[in-house]
Structure formats: C-alpha cells, structure tokens
Amino acid sequence: MAKVAINLSTGSIQQEEVIVGIDLGTTNSLVAYIHPEDKKPIAINDQGRGTIVPSVVHFTQQGETIVGNEAKEYLTTDPANTIYSVKRLLGKSYQDLGEHRDYFGYKIIDDNTEGLVKIRVGDRFYSPIELSAEILKELRERAEHSLKTPVNRAVITVPAYFNDSQRQATRDAGKLAGLEVLRIINEPTAASLAYGIGISPEEEKTIAVYDLGGGTFDISILSIHQGIFEVLATNGDTYLGGDDLDREIINYWIKENELVADTINQDKHLSQELRLKAEEAKKALSSAAEYTSDIDGKIRCHITRDKFEELIQPIVARTIRSCEQALSDAKLTPEQIDAVIMVGGSTRVPLVYNAVSEFFGKPANNSLNPDEVVALGAAIQADILAGNRKDILLLDVTPLTLGIETMGGLMDSIIPRNSKIPTKAGRQYTTSVDGQVNMKISVYQGERDLVKENRKLAEFDLKGIPAMPAGFPKVDVNFILNADGILKVEAIELRSGVRQEVEVKPQYGLTDAQVEQMLMDSITHAREDVAARMVIEARTTGEQMVYQVEQFLKKNGQHLTEDEVSLTQTNVQNLKNVLTSGDKDTILKAVDTLEEQTSPFAERVMQISIKQAMAGKKIE
Ligand code: AMP
C-alpha cells in the first residue's frame, strides 16, 4: 500500500518538510519538531513566549479569536466567551457529560441527544472540533513562524482511553486547522518514544506511564514488542490534577486566616489571587521547604512542605490506587514493569515522584521536562512516519479512510487513513424511523465529510430487521481489512441476528496520484466540508427534535396547559421554518429555544422514552 507525502501548495511529493508533533492537552498544548541538525526533538518556543500554549480560546466582542496565555486572562473576567478544557468535550454528547455538566463556565447546548455537543457563545454555535482547531491553528502558526517554513503535516496525541469518536474528532480538528494528520498516537506511547523506549523494533518491554497534569490524571500500562505499543490497561480520574493540589493549599489558608469561604467565592479578585498564590506556593515547594507571601498585606500565605505533603497525601494515595488497579487489570505485578515514565507538570511534586517510584519499586524516569515529553515523542513519531529513520521499518498502512454513509449523506469513518493493516474496526448504528425493516449500508473511501465527494466502494441492504420503534434496533457494522488489502464489511442486527456482508478491494484501480489528489482536496476543502457537515448535523438534530416534540405532544399533550401547548407549537413551527435555512447557528438557536422551553416537560413526563428513542446514530 502506498504512503504518500505531499506538498499541499504544489501537490508534488516532498521530502524535506517539517512534520510536527502536537500534544493537544486539556489545560496546555505544545508543538515540537525534530531539529534538522542534531536530530533531537525540541519544543517550539516562538518569540520567547514559552513552549506551553494554554488550551484556552477567547472570543472578543469584536469577533476576534484569541488563543493561549492572552485568552487565559479572560477566564475570570469573561467566562461566557472563554472556552477552556474543550478536550473534555471532544467526541462527546451532552448525555456523555453526565454529572460533570456544571464544570464548565460557558454554555453547552442541552439537545438531549447522543449527537455531539455544541457550545454557545453569544449567537454563535461551535463544535469542540472547531474550538480545538483554533488551538491547533495557533500551534501551527507558531511553528511556521518560528521555523520559517509551511507546516502542513502533524502527528497529534490523544489519551490512551480516547474512543473512536474522540480520535476522529481530533483528526477532524487537525484537518480544519489545515493539517494533514499523519497519525493519532496515544500520549503514553509518545512519552515512551521521547525516552527512547520502543523505538528499536527488537525491544520487548512493559512500561507504566503516570500522567498527572493540571486537571486530569491517568496511568497506562503498555506492552511494547516489535515496535508496536499495545495498551494493556488504563486507569485514572479525568477530574483530578494539579488544580486539586492548589485547592488544598487554598482551603488551608482560608482556615489559617479565618476567612469565610462564601465571601471569597463572591470576591473574584481575592479568589483569583488565592488561586495564583496557591499555585506559586505549590511550585515553590517542589524545591523549597517553605513558602511565605501575602495578599494585599492582609492575608498571610504561608505553608511548609511537610504541611503541603500532609494535605495532598490522600490525593496522591488515590492515584496510587489507580496504579494498583491498572496493574491488576493488566494481570501484572510492579516487578514486571521494566520502566516507569513521569508525564505532566504535577509529577514535579516530590511526594508524587517518590510515591510512584516506591510503588513500582524503581526510580521513575523524569529527566525530560514532564510538560513537554508528550509533544517531543509525537515529534519522534512524525520523524519515523516521514521515513527519516532508516533503521525503522514502516508497516503497511491504508492510504485513505474507509467508512459508511450516515444521515444526511455524511461520511462516518470507520478505519481512518494511515491505519496499520491488517486491522478491524466497527461501530453500532440504529434506525431513524419507527418500524424500519431495511437498512442501506453504503461503503465509501476518502477524506471528505460528504460521501458524494468520496469514492463509493459498495452498497448493500440489511433486510429483515424486525419492526421496532426508531432507535431500538442495534446494527453492528464491522470493517475487516486483511493483509492483502481486501475489505470485508459485515452488518448484523443484534436483536434478531439478521446478517449481511460484502467484500471489496479498496485500492483496486486507484493510482498514487489519485490518492494524493483526494488528500489535497480534503485539506483545501476542510473549512467548507466541516461547515456543510455542521449544517447537516444541525438539520438532523432539528428534524429529530421536531419529530420527538410532536410525538410527545400527541402522547402527552393532556399533561400540559393550553399555553404550554401553544408555545410549544409556535417554537416547533419556528424550528421547522429555519430547518432548510442552511445556517447552522439559526437552526441551533431554534433548537436551543425549543429545548429550553420543553425540557421541564420532558423531565416531568417522558424523559426516559425520549432518551430511548434518541439513542444511537441513525442511518436513513
Ligand atoms: P500540565 O497539564 O501537564 O501542563 O500540568 C500543569 C500542572 O502542573 C499545573 O497544575 C501546574 O501547577 C503543575 N506544575 C507545574 N510546575 C510545577 C512544579 N514545579 N511543581 C508542582 N506542580 C507544577
């Protein structure tokens, strides 16, 4: 199978091109590359602004977009227009967010579906993909500015526990930022590569990667053989990190100064000052034995390292329990771990380092900057994929994405391009109409968001699905791509067992030049493709909302007052009127209005049945 390197501006095959590695983090992001002279990975520090770019996007009143440190300053002054932690939303539905919905200071749209979440900023609606793309664009621009060369290709890292949909969302964000995403790799894999572990194909190792960042914690156990990293187990807490250590210090100072927590919450200046001082204290205590400062000469901020360690001991113990659990899931003992790698700024805390080293019975690797290590490893992976490391054999990969058509003519990718073969992947779908007994499965190849721009490989009907309400059938679609490049697509309805399959050869009749053209088109059309996808998704959400609310009125109208019914009908009509407007913001605004107005009813009467009916992606 072909591996294609293209220069996006000329369309020609390009050899000497910088491919960057990107760590797209929850709190901070970084971009790194391999220095052409010493061949070592290095994080890019554009104009001395530092290597770390806070993953924060701010929308100004004038409609400008700001990313990074500057945007971070608006977190307290203008939270509704300042988006942080967008990575937590990538590839997720509102329902997925569960109890964490209140964590965010900006507005997330509750459309009560399993569709991907949207964020409302003023009258504009953004997907987490667009917001992540803003961060990636900033990183790309910094890299281009600093390296004085166009940057078109990247390897981007994701947590080992990211599912298919989160990985795809990350790829899409890259594409939207004008980057050809050569590969999505796991953060622990990147960290390992940065320490040189797993680069040589002869190496056989089992390693643990302990990652304690600003707001997330995860531990991954990886097995490495013949250059392949396999995730044996992951564990952690996506809402635990350095911020929690800061909070311990803040609470301690509140007690010591006999302050009242409620007054502090109301005093933005004071709470912000306390947060900043606490973080400063924590960082200082990583090397000093004690920290002393004050706020406005009034509040004394003093803490010793012993006290700090006593305060955070329960948090550290929790992370060690996660390590125990991960090892037990991997059916391993600490002695069987060959190396432990520290990732994330919070691993600089000596108590954390010592606890981890003690648990695994060996000193953890921490010689590289724990904030940069993931990006550095991504840069190494990029270099390997560029074919710059002659000692490393590249495995066969599939050059174009394989997927199927979903509602509205959208491409749902199942096997992403550049996946090593053989490989298999699958996804579950459901029906969109009550009593639907057939489902058309159309298989496509290509990078575009709309199937009509991609190459159709096959189509078949899964017949004989027993009549059920929309959303009830469970249809597994599996793609199996063997070493000879033959793709088997099978569809099975799990409740009845009806099954159908087809075999195709995706590379048949496809030249390298055509593959290159398809890749180029996907990048040059990324913006309009994503825009089209979002309009279709908004319309689909709107149509489903209309259907659900109308059904609801039919069945439960008697539980509502006359006014409630008539307002609902007006809002439904308003939504219907804008469905074909082609403007996603207008549609989503109408969805949001209807949702806000009707959600109390849904909670009152029918939450459960709506949820059941909306479950799962739908195929027309
Ligand atoms: P990350 O998400 O990996 O960038 O981690 C950032 C977290 O690391 C924040 O909570 C920082 O406060 C924390 N951090 C950075 N430097 C230090 C340090 N010297 N000691 C303790 N924590 C630190």
CSV table of C-alpha atoms in Angstrom, one decimal, residues 79-83 89 94 101 104-110 118-122 124-126 592-593 595-596:
chain,number,residue,atom,x,y,z
A,79,PRO,CA,-16.1,33.3,31.3
A,80,ALA,CA,-19.1,33.0,28.9
A,81,ASN,CA,-16.9,33.9,26.0
A,82,THR,CA,-13.8,32.0,27.1
A,83,ILE,CA,-13.5,28.3,26.4
A,89,LEU,CA,-15.9,17.7,25.2
A,94,TYR,CA,-24.4,16.1,26.2
A,101,ARG,CA,-22.0,19.3,33.1
A,104,PHE,CA,-17.9,24.4,32.5
A,105,GLY,CA,-18.2,28.2,32.8
A,106,TYR,CA,-19.6,28.6,29.3
A,107,LYS,CA,-22.8,27.3,27.8
A,108,ILE,CA,-23.1,23.8,26.4
A,109,ILE,CA,-26.2,23.1,24.5
A,110,ASP,CA,-28.5,20.5,26.0
A,118,LYS,CA,-22.2,22.2,20.8
A,119,ILE,CA,-21.1,25.3,22.7
A,120,ARG,CA,-23.0,28.5,22.5
A,121,VAL,CA,-21.0,31.8,22.5
A,122,GLY,CA,-23.4,34.7,22.1
A,124,ARG,CA,-22.8,31.5,17.5
A,125,PHE,CA,-22.6,27.8,18.0
A,126,TYR,CA,-19.3,26.0,17.9
A,592,ASP,CA,-32.0,25.6,21.9
A,593,THR,CA,-35.1,27.7,22.4
A,595,GLU,CA,-35.2,22.6,24.1
A,596,GLU,CA,-35.1,25.1,26.9
